[in-house]
Coordinates of C-alpha atoms in Angstrom, one line a residue:
I1 CA 66.9 -72.4 6.7
T2 CA 68.6 -74.7 4.2
Q3 CA 68.8 -78.2 5.2
M4 CA 71.9 -79.9 4.3
S5 CA 74.2 -82.9 5.5
N6 CA 75.8 -83.0 8.9
E7 CA 79.4 -83.3 6.8
K8 CA 78.5 -80.3 4.5
F9 CA 77.2 -78.4 7.4
S10 CA 80.2 -79.0 9.6
K11 CA 82.2 -77.9 6.6
L12 CA 80.3 -74.7 6.3
V13 CA 80.5 -73.7 10.0
S14 CA 84.1 -74.4 10.1
D15 CA 84.9 -71.6 7.4
S16 CA 85.6 -68.7 9.9
R17 CA 84.8 -66.6 6.8
I18 CA 81.0 -67.6 6.8
M19 CA 80.7 -66.2 10.6
R20 CA 82.0 -62.8 9.3
M21 CA 79.6 -62.4 6.7
T22 CA 77.3 -59.4 6.6
S23 CA 74.2 -58.5 4.3
N24 CA 76.5 -56.8 1.9
D25 CA 78.1 -60.2 1.1
L26 CA 75.0 -62.1 0.3
D27 CA 74.1 -63.1 -3.2
N28 CA 71.4 -60.9 -4.8
N29 CA 69.1 -64.1 -4.9
I30 CA 69.6 -64.9 -1.2
L31 CA 67.2 -62.9 1.1
S32 CA 68.4 -64.5 4.3
L33 CA 71.1 -66.7 6.0
I34 CA 71.0 -68.4 9.3
I35 CA 74.1 -70.0 10.6
I36 CA 73.9 -72.2 13.6
D37 CA 77.2 -73.0 15.4
S38 CA 76.3 -75.9 17.6
N39 CA 79.7 -76.3 19.0
N40 CA 80.1 -72.8 20.1
R41 CA 76.4 -72.4 20.7
A42 CA 76.3 -69.4 18.5
V43 CA 73.8 -68.3 15.8
K44 CA 74.2 -65.7 13.2
V45 CA 71.4 -64.0 11.3
I46 CA 71.9 -62.3 8.1
N47 CA 69.0 -60.3 6.7
S48 CA 69.2 -58.9 3.1
I49 CA 68.5 -55.4 2.5
S50 CA 66.3 -57.1 -0.3
S51 CA 64.4 -59.3 2.0
S52 CA 60.5 -59.1 2.4
R53 CA 60.7 -61.3 5.5
A54 CA 60.5 -59.5 9.0
Y55 CA 62.8 -61.6 11.6
F56 CA 61.5 -61.2 15.2
F57 CA 63.7 -62.7 18.1
H58 CA 63.3 -63.1 21.8
F59 CA 66.7 -63.5 23.6
Q60 CA 66.8 -64.1 27.1
N61 CA 68.5 -66.5 29.7
N62 CA 70.7 -67.8 27.0
S63 CA 67.8 -68.9 24.9
L64 CA 67.0 -67.6 21.4
R65 CA 63.5 -67.8 19.7
L66 CA 64.0 -66.5 16.1
S67 CA 61.1 -66.5 13.4
T68 CA 59.2 -64.7 10.9
S69 CA 56.0 -65.3 12.8
I70 CA 55.0 -63.8 16.0
K71 CA 52.5 -66.7 16.4
E72 CA 55.3 -69.3 16.4
I73 CA 57.2 -67.3 19.0
K74 CA 54.1 -67.4 21.1
A75 CA 53.7 -71.1 20.3
S76 CA 57.4 -71.7 21.8
G77 CA 56.3 -70.5 25.3
I78 CA 56.7 -66.8 25.2
K79 CA 53.8 -64.7 26.6
L80 CA 52.9 -61.8 24.4
E81 CA 52.5 -58.5 26.2
L82 CA 52.1 -55.0 24.9
N83 CA 55.5 -52.8 24.9
E84 CA 54.1 -49.6 26.4
T85 CA 57.3 -47.7 25.6
S86 CA 56.7 -48.1 21.9
L87 CA 53.2 -46.4 21.9
P88 CA 54.3 -42.8 21.4
E89 CA 56.4 -43.6 18.3
F90 CA 53.5 -45.8 17.1
Y91 CA 50.8 -43.1 17.4
L92 CA 53.2 -40.5 15.7
Y93 CA 54.4 -42.7 12.7
R94 CA 51.7 -45.4 12.5
Y95 CA 54.6 -47.8 13.0
V96 CA 57.4 -48.9 15.3
T97 CA 61.0 -48.7 13.7
P98 CA 63.2 -51.8 14.2
P99 CA 64.8 -53.2 16.3
K100 CA 61.8 -52.1 18.5
T101 CA 58.4 -53.6 18.2
L102 CA 55.0 -53.4 20.0
Y103 CA 55.8 -56.8 21.7
S104 CA 57.5 -56.6 25.0
D105 CA 61.0 -58.1 25.0
I106 CA 60.8 -59.1 21.1
C107 CA 62.7 -57.3 18.7
K108 CA 62.9 -57.0 14.9
L109 CA 65.9 -57.1 12.5
I110 CA 66.6 -54.0 10.6
G111 CA 66.7 -54.4 6.9
G112 CA 70.3 -55.2 6.0
E113 CA 71.2 -56.0 9.3
S114 CA 73.3 -59.1 10.5
I115 CA 73.6 -60.1 13.9
L116 CA 75.5 -62.7 16.1
F117 CA 74.0 -64.3 19.2
E118 CA 76.2 -66.1 21.4
L119 CA 74.3 -68.3 23.6
K120 CA 76.9 -69.2 26.0
E121 CA 77.3 -65.5 27.1
G122 CA 73.6 -64.7 26.6
V123 CA 74.5 -61.7 24.9
S124 CA 74.3 -60.5 21.2
K125 CA 77.1 -58.7 19.6
K126 CA 78.7 -57.7 16.3
R127 CA 75.7 -56.2 14.8
N128 CA 76.4 -55.0 11.4
F129 CA 74.3 -52.8 9.0
F130 CA 74.0 -52.6 5.4
D131 CA 76.7 -50.6 3.8
F132 CA 75.3 -47.9 1.2
S133 CA 78.7 -46.2 0.8
T134 CA 79.4 -47.0 -2.9
S135 CA 81.2 -44.0 -4.2
E136 CA 78.6 -41.2 -5.2
T137 CA 80.0 -40.1 -8.6
D138 CA 78.4 -38.7 -11.9
K139 CA 80.1 -41.7 -13.5
N140 CA 81.3 -41.3 -17.2
E141 CA 77.9 -42.3 -18.4
S142 CA 75.1 -40.4 -20.2
D143 CA 71.7 -40.2 -19.1
Y144 CA 70.7 -42.8 -21.5
E145 CA 73.3 -45.3 -20.4
I146 CA 72.4 -44.9 -16.7
A147 CA 68.9 -45.6 -17.5
T148 CA 69.6 -48.4 -19.6
N149 CA 71.9 -49.8 -17.0
C150 CA 68.9 -49.4 -14.4
F151 CA 66.3 -50.8 -16.9
N152 CA 68.7 -54.1 -17.4
I153 CA 68.9 -54.6 -13.6
L154 CA 65.0 -54.4 -13.3
K155 CA 64.7 -56.9 -16.2
N156 CA 67.1 -59.2 -15.0
N157 CA 65.3 -59.0 -11.4
I158 CA 62.0 -59.7 -12.7
H159 CA 63.3 -62.6 -14.9
Q160 CA 65.0 -64.3 -12.3
S161 CA 62.2 -64.1 -10.0
S162 CA 59.4 -65.0 -12.4
H163 CA 60.8 -67.5 -14.6
L164 CA 58.7 -70.3 -12.9
T165 CA 55.6 -68.6 -14.0
D166 CA 54.0 -68.3 -17.5
A167 CA 51.9 -65.3 -16.5
P168 CA 53.6 -62.7 -14.2
S169 CA 51.1 -60.0 -12.8
L170 CA 51.2 -56.7 -11.7
L171 CA 49.8 -54.1 -9.1
L172 CA 49.2 -51.3 -11.3
S173 CA 48.3 -47.9 -10.2
G174 CA 49.0 -46.1 -13.4
G175 CA 51.7 -44.2 -11.9
L176 CA 55.5 -44.1 -13.3
D177 CA 56.8 -47.0 -11.1
S178 CA 54.2 -49.5 -11.8
S179 CA 54.0 -48.7 -15.5
L180 CA 57.6 -49.2 -15.8
L181 CA 57.2 -52.6 -14.3
G182 CA 54.5 -53.3 -16.6
M183 CA 56.7 -52.6 -19.8
I184 CA 59.1 -55.4 -18.7
P185 CA 57.5 -58.9 -18.8
S186 CA 55.7 -57.8 -22.0
M187 CA 58.9 -57.2 -23.5
N188 CA 59.7 -60.9 -22.8
G189 CA 56.6 -61.9 -24.6
K190 CA 55.0 -63.0 -21.8
P191 CA 51.1 -62.2 -21.3
V192 CA 50.7 -59.8 -18.2
K193 CA 47.8 -59.2 -16.3
S194 CA 47.4 -56.1 -14.2
F195 CA 45.4 -55.3 -11.0
S196 CA 44.3 -52.2 -9.1
S197 CA 41.9 -51.7 -6.2
S198 CA 39.2 -49.0 -5.8
F199 CA 37.3 -47.4 -2.8
S200 CA 34.3 -46.9 -5.2
F201 CA 32.2 -49.1 -2.9
I202 CA 32.1 -46.1 -0.6
N203 CA 33.7 -43.1 -2.7
D204 CA 32.0 -42.6 -5.9
T205 CA 34.6 -40.1 -6.8
D206 CA 37.6 -42.6 -6.4
I207 CA 39.4 -42.3 -9.8
E208 CA 42.2 -44.9 -9.1
D209 CA 40.5 -47.5 -11.4
E210 CA 40.4 -44.9 -14.1
Y211 CA 44.0 -43.8 -13.7
A212 CA 45.4 -47.4 -13.8
Q213 CA 43.0 -48.5 -16.9
T214 CA 44.4 -45.9 -19.0
A215 CA 48.1 -47.0 -18.4
A216 CA 47.0 -50.7 -18.9
K217 CA 45.4 -50.0 -22.0
H218 CA 48.4 -48.5 -23.6
L219 CA 50.7 -51.1 -22.3
K220 CA 48.1 -53.7 -23.5
L221 CA 47.6 -55.5 -20.2
N222 CA 44.6 -57.3 -19.5
H223 CA 43.5 -55.2 -16.4
E224 CA 41.0 -56.0 -13.5
V225 CA 39.7 -53.7 -11.0
I226 CA 39.0 -55.0 -7.5
S227 CA 36.6 -53.3 -5.1
G228 CA 34.5 -54.5 -2.3
T229 CA 31.8 -53.7 0.2
K230 CA 31.8 -51.8 3.5
E231 CA 31.2 -55.4 5.3
E232 CA 34.3 -56.8 3.4
Y233 CA 36.4 -53.7 4.3
L234 CA 35.7 -54.3 7.9
C235 CA 36.1 -58.0 7.9
S236 CA 39.5 -57.8 5.9
L237 CA 40.7 -55.1 8.3
V238 CA 40.7 -57.7 11.0
D239 CA 42.0 -60.5 8.9
A240 CA 44.8 -58.3 7.6
I241 CA 45.9 -57.4 11.0
Y242 CA 45.8 -61.2 12.2
A243 CA 47.9 -62.0 8.9
T244 CA 50.4 -59.4 9.4
E245 CA 50.7 -59.8 13.3
E246 CA 51.0 -56.0 13.4
P247 CA 48.9 -53.0 13.1
L248 CA 48.5 -51.7 9.7
H249 CA 49.8 -48.2 8.8
H250 CA 48.0 -47.8 5.4
L251 CA 44.3 -47.9 4.8
Q252 CA 45.2 -49.2 1.5
S253 CA 46.5 -52.3 3.0
V254 CA 43.0 -53.4 3.7
M255 CA 42.3 -53.0 -0.1
L256 CA 45.5 -54.9 -1.1
Y257 CA 44.2 -58.0 1.1
I258 CA 40.9 -58.0 -0.6
L259 CA 42.5 -57.6 -4.1
F260 CA 44.7 -60.6 -3.1
K261 CA 41.7 -62.6 -1.7
K262 CA 39.7 -61.9 -4.7
R263 CA 42.2 -62.0 -7.7
E264 CA 41.9 -64.9 -10.1
E265 CA 44.5 -67.3 -10.7
S266 CA 47.5 -65.2 -10.4
S267 CA 50.1 -66.4 -7.7
F268 CA 52.9 -64.0 -8.5
L269 CA 52.7 -60.3 -8.3
L270 CA 55.1 -57.5 -9.0
C271 CA 55.1 -54.3 -7.0
G272 CA 56.6 -50.9 -7.4
E273 CA 57.1 -50.1 -3.8
G274 CA 60.4 -48.6 -3.1
A275 CA 61.2 -46.8 -6.3
D276 CA 60.7 -43.2 -4.8
R277 CA 62.8 -43.8 -2.0
L278 CA 65.6 -44.5 -4.3
F279 CA 65.1 -42.3 -7.2
G280 CA 63.7 -39.3 -5.2
N281 CA 60.5 -38.7 -3.2
N282 CA 58.9 -35.5 -2.4
A283 CA 61.3 -34.9 0.6
H284 CA 64.3 -35.2 -1.7
V285 CA 62.7 -32.7 -4.4
T286 CA 61.8 -30.1 -2.0
Y287 CA 65.0 -29.9 -0.2
N288 CA 66.9 -29.8 -3.5
K289 CA 64.8 -27.0 -4.9
N290 CA 65.1 -24.9 -1.7
K291 CA 68.5 -25.9 -0.5
S292 CA 70.0 -22.3 -1.1
L293 CA 67.3 -20.7 0.9
I294 CA 67.8 -23.6 3.7
S295 CA 71.5 -23.2 3.9
F296 CA 71.0 -19.2 4.5
L297 CA 68.3 -19.7 7.1
Q298 CA 70.6 -22.4 8.8
H299 CA 73.9 -20.4 8.8
S300 CA 72.5 -16.9 9.5
G301 CA 70.3 -17.9 12.6
M302 CA 67.0 -16.7 10.9
R303 CA 65.7 -20.3 11.0
H304 CA 64.9 -19.4 14.7
L305 CA 63.0 -16.3 13.5
V306 CA 60.9 -18.4 11.2
K307 CA 60.3 -20.9 13.9
M308 CA 58.9 -18.1 16.3
A309 CA 56.8 -16.8 13.4
N310 CA 55.3 -20.4 12.9
V311 CA 54.6 -20.7 16.7
F312 CA 53.0 -17.2 16.6
T313 CA 50.6 -17.9 13.9
G314 CA 49.2 -20.9 15.6
K315 CA 48.0 -22.6 12.7
R316 CA 49.5 -25.1 10.2
N317 CA 51.5 -23.3 7.7
Y318 CA 53.5 -25.8 5.8
R319 CA 56.3 -23.4 4.3
L320 CA 56.9 -21.8 7.8
S321 CA 57.0 -25.2 9.4
Y322 CA 59.4 -26.8 6.6
F323 CA 61.8 -23.8 6.9
S324 CA 61.6 -23.7 10.6
K325 CA 63.2 -27.2 10.6
Y326 CA 66.9 -28.1 11.3
F327 CA 68.9 -29.7 8.1
G328 CA 72.2 -30.0 9.8
S329 CA 74.4 -33.2 10.5
S330 CA 73.7 -33.4 14.0
F331 CA 70.9 -35.6 15.4
I332 CA 70.6 -33.9 18.7
S333 CA 67.9 -31.4 17.6
N334 CA 64.1 -32.4 18.1
D335 CA 63.8 -29.8 15.0
N336 CA 65.5 -32.1 12.8
F337 CA 63.5 -32.6 9.4
L338 CA 64.2 -36.1 9.4
W339 CA 62.2 -36.8 12.4
T340 CA 59.1 -35.4 10.5
M341 CA 59.4 -38.1 7.9
G342 CA 56.3 -40.4 8.2
Q343 CA 54.5 -38.3 10.5
F344 CA 50.8 -38.4 9.9
T345 CA 49.5 -37.3 13.3
D346 CA 50.3 -34.3 15.6
L347 CA 53.1 -34.4 17.6
K348 CA 51.2 -32.4 20.4
D349 CA 48.4 -34.7 20.3
V350 CA 50.8 -37.6 21.1
K351 CA 52.7 -35.8 23.6
E352 CA 49.4 -35.1 25.6
I353 CA 48.0 -38.5 25.1
T354 CA 51.3 -40.4 26.2
G355 CA 52.9 -37.8 28.5
C356 CA 56.2 -38.5 26.5
S357 CA 58.9 -36.1 25.2
A358 CA 59.8 -35.5 21.7
S359 CA 63.2 -36.7 22.5
D360 CA 62.0 -40.0 23.7
I361 CA 59.5 -40.4 20.6
F362 CA 62.5 -39.7 18.2
E363 CA 64.9 -41.9 19.8
S364 CA 64.5 -44.9 17.4
Y365 CA 65.1 -42.7 14.3
R366 CA 68.0 -41.5 15.9
N367 CA 69.3 -44.9 16.7
L368 CA 68.5 -46.2 13.1
L369 CA 70.6 -43.5 11.4
Q370 CA 73.6 -43.4 13.9
P371 CA 75.5 -45.7 11.4
Y372 CA 74.8 -43.4 8.8
A373 CA 75.7 -40.2 10.4
N374 CA 78.3 -39.0 7.9
E375 CA 76.1 -39.6 4.9
S376 CA 74.8 -36.5 3.0
F377 CA 71.3 -35.0 3.9
L378 CA 69.9 -36.5 0.7
N379 CA 71.2 -39.9 1.3
K380 CA 69.9 -39.9 5.0
V381 CA 66.4 -39.2 3.5
S382 CA 66.6 -42.4 1.3
I383 CA 68.2 -44.6 4.1
L384 CA 65.8 -43.5 6.8
S385 CA 62.7 -43.8 4.4
L386 CA 64.1 -47.5 3.0
L387 CA 64.8 -48.8 6.6
S388 CA 61.6 -47.6 8.3
E389 CA 58.5 -47.2 6.4
G390 CA 59.8 -48.6 3.4
S391 CA 60.9 -51.9 4.7
I392 CA 57.8 -52.1 7.1
T393 CA 55.4 -51.7 4.1
I394 CA 57.3 -54.4 2.2
T395 CA 57.1 -56.8 5.0
L396 CA 53.6 -56.2 5.9
W397 CA 52.3 -56.3 2.4
S398 CA 54.2 -59.6 1.7
K399 CA 52.5 -61.2 4.7
L400 CA 49.1 -60.1 3.2
A401 CA 49.9 -61.7 -0.1
E402 CA 51.3 -64.9 1.5
A403 CA 48.2 -65.2 3.4
N404 CA 46.3 -65.5 0.1
K405 CA 49.0 -67.9 -1.4
I406 CA 50.5 -65.2 -3.4
V407 CA 54.1 -64.2 -3.9
L408 CA 54.8 -60.4 -4.0
H409 CA 58.0 -59.2 -5.5
Y410 CA 59.5 -56.0 -5.3
P411 CA 62.1 -55.5 -8.1
F412 CA 63.1 -52.1 -7.2
A413 CA 64.2 -53.3 -3.5
S414 CA 66.8 -55.4 -4.9
K415 CA 70.4 -55.3 -3.6
D416 CA 72.1 -54.5 -7.1
L417 CA 69.6 -51.8 -8.1
I418 CA 69.8 -50.0 -4.6
L419 CA 73.8 -49.9 -4.8
Y420 CA 73.8 -48.7 -8.4
V421 CA 71.3 -46.1 -7.9
Y422 CA 72.8 -44.9 -4.8
S423 CA 76.4 -44.4 -6.5
I424 CA 74.4 -41.8 -8.8
S425 CA 74.7 -38.3 -7.8
W426 CA 71.6 -36.3 -6.4
Q427 CA 72.2 -33.6 -9.1
R428 CA 71.7 -36.2 -11.8
K429 CA 68.8 -38.1 -10.2
L430 CA 66.8 -34.7 -9.5
K431 CA 67.1 -33.0 -12.9
E432 CA 63.2 -33.7 -12.6
Q433 CA 61.6 -35.9 -9.9
K434 CA 62.2 -39.5 -10.5
F435 CA 64.4 -38.3 -13.8
I436 CA 65.8 -41.8 -14.3
I437 CA 62.4 -43.5 -14.1
R438 CA 61.2 -41.1 -16.6
E439 CA 64.2 -41.8 -18.7
M440 CA 63.6 -45.4 -18.7
L441 CA 60.0 -44.9 -19.7
R442 CA 61.0 -42.6 -22.4
N443 CA 63.4 -45.1 -23.8
G444 CA 60.9 -47.7 -23.8
G445 CA 58.5 -45.4 -25.9
F446 CA 55.9 -44.7 -23.1
P447 CA 53.9 -41.5 -24.3
E448 CA 55.0 -38.2 -22.6
Q449 CA 51.2 -37.5 -21.7
F450 CA 51.3 -40.6 -19.3
I451 CA 55.0 -39.6 -18.0
N452 CA 54.1 -36.0 -17.1
R453 CA 50.5 -36.3 -16.0
S454 CA 49.8 -35.1 -12.4
K455 CA 50.5 -37.5 -9.7
K456 CA 47.0 -38.9 -8.1
S457 CA 46.8 -39.8 -4.4
F458 CA 44.6 -42.9 -3.9
G459 CA 44.0 -42.6 -0.3
F460 CA 40.8 -43.0 1.6
P461 CA 39.2 -39.7 2.4
A462 CA 38.8 -39.3 6.1
K463 CA 35.1 -37.8 5.7
F464 CA 34.1 -41.4 5.0
W465 CA 35.5 -43.2 7.9
A466 CA 36.7 -40.6 10.7
L467 CA 33.5 -38.9 11.4
P468 CA 30.7 -40.0 13.7
G469 CA 28.7 -42.6 12.1
G470 CA 31.3 -43.3 9.4
L471 CA 32.7 -46.8 8.3
F472 CA 34.6 -47.3 11.6
Q473 CA 31.9 -46.3 14.2
S474 CA 31.4 -49.9 15.3
I475 CA 35.1 -50.3 16.0
I476 CA 35.5 -47.0 17.6
D477 CA 32.5 -47.9 20.1
M478 CA 34.3 -51.3 21.0
A479 CA 37.6 -49.5 21.4
Q480 CA 36.1 -47.7 24.4
E481 CA 37.2 -50.6 26.6
M482 CA 40.7 -49.5 25.8
Y483 CA 40.2 -45.7 25.3
D484 CA 38.4 -43.2 27.2
K485 CA 35.1 -42.5 25.0
T486 CA 35.9 -38.6 24.9
V487 CA 39.5 -39.2 23.7
L488 CA 38.4 -41.1 20.8
E489 CA 35.5 -38.8 20.0
S490 CA 38.2 -35.9 20.0
F491 CA 39.8 -37.5 17.1
Q492 CA 36.5 -38.2 14.9
S493 CA 37.4 -35.2 12.7
V494 CA 38.7 -34.4 9.2
E495 CA 41.2 -31.8 10.7
P496 CA 44.7 -32.7 9.7
G497 CA 46.4 -35.3 12.0
K498 CA 43.1 -36.2 13.7
P499 CA 41.9 -39.0 11.6
M500 CA 45.2 -40.8 11.6
M501 CA 45.4 -40.7 15.3
L502 CA 41.9 -42.5 15.2
W503 CA 43.0 -45.0 12.5
N504 CA 46.1 -45.8 14.7
M505 CA 44.0 -46.4 18.0
I506 CA 41.6 -48.6 16.1
S507 CA 44.0 -50.6 14.3
L508 CA 46.2 -50.9 17.7
Y509 CA 42.9 -51.9 19.6
L510 CA 42.1 -54.8 17.0
W511 CA 45.8 -56.0 17.0
K512 CA 45.8 -56.0 21.0
K513 CA 42.7 -58.0 20.7
L514 CA 43.9 -60.5 18.3
M515 CA 47.4 -60.7 19.3
I516 CA 47.9 -60.1 22.8
D517 CA 44.2 -61.0 24.3
G518 CA 44.0 -64.1 21.9
T519 CA 40.6 -63.1 20.6
A520 CA 39.5 -65.3 17.5
P521 CA 39.4 -63.1 14.4
D522 CA 35.9 -64.6 13.7
V523 CA 34.7 -63.5 17.2
L524 CA 35.9 -59.9 16.3
K525 CA 34.4 -59.9 12.9
N526 CA 30.9 -60.9 14.0
E527 CA 30.8 -58.3 16.8
I528 CA 32.0 -55.6 14.2
L529 CA 29.3 -56.6 11.7
N530 CA 26.5 -56.7 14.2
R531 CA 27.3 -53.3 15.5
H532 CA 27.7 -51.9 11.8
K533 CA 24.4 -53.4 10.9
I534 CA 22.6 -51.5 13.7
I535 CA 24.5 -48.3 13.1
E536 CA 23.4 -48.4 9.2
G537 CA 19.9 -49.2 10.2
K538 CA 19.7 -46.0 12.1
K539 CA 20.7 -44.0 9.0

């Protein structure tokens, strides 16, 4: 909130245009705007599509609590309680899509949303959502010109955000997105330090550090690999959940927290999150590659035969499952492919545990996409990805960084880049996966061997933490106060879908202990470590 004189504030709120502003009207450098009209007892909140802040609000009995901190809402007198209706969605996707949260009667603003609260009436109205609808054209620009324009936007974003630091730093995985960001500050003559994390403390075959170091060497970056210990990971899991005030949906997030805590000096870090959601992720590429067959199956009715075949096999067959999905414009069908995006657990397991129907679980996705119902399928993939998992990842990682006095900046998530890339046809963007990203790298002289090397997954293999006696056994044992022992044990498996359900359950358990029950982080950490020591001693 910007503080200003009463005279200036009165002049601001007296301008009726101000109260009509939406996220699309915000300058690229303004991440949020809160307007308080005390005369009319109204509050307008405008959250930029580029904001890394999650706004929570509790609005009841003509009273509004609004904060980026759940702890502050609690301090204002609101009792925190678990929202049971959000659990099915959480178990399936590892997160809850805004405006719903895991807290009863506490909502969250959607990325790019603006909302007007009228305290006199006790109602919120005039909700506006980000407008992506710039005209999608091929433009009269060459591939080189489009890549150059994107590069210049990125360069300007980084310059504007990092001009106060002499040594910007970078989270570097060695992939296309982070490597591109690594090129830009060095072009301005600024020394750049890069960081990556590693699970080598438990997985000696983890190659993320090697993958990142090869890119850093070519970019002439001062690179540091940060790992940890089993005990550090367990403690950092608790600290990270306490910092974010939400369960974690990425196991990698804990390693980022350790990285932020252990890094030397750097207080400003660039992050490449958001690029594939704009320039083309696996969902975009797979659909584009198979759209003729998908269209035939949809219009001929053969999709239903594929679906029957998939059910008959009784096994996880990706191709059968994919082609049995619905790709039309209606949101009614539970078979809509869009509802599968972000799923890491098995829908059958979720329905069995919660007794919830698929329609209930997919409700948040349906509501989120409703303002964009007329968009093309590929655009819907981008919008859903940006406003659900993408936005949630950015806000959670930012809180992890801030807990360690770091500013985390996402150049790919800027409003001007989103609108420009959105206006480029998918035919152009999908000449190859992340075609425009690759063109920017090529224009900058990045070697083809790096541009075309196979993408690596840097996840944390389930065999190290999901099986009995694994890294999380101490927490699993503690979680029996919330879940039945046999239910927990049924998910201690490396079978697809089972490990992520187990992760969701222990992450939710720790979140509930910290945020709902009010258990101090140190108390939880001490019990986890004591149990872990006993388990390790028996091996």
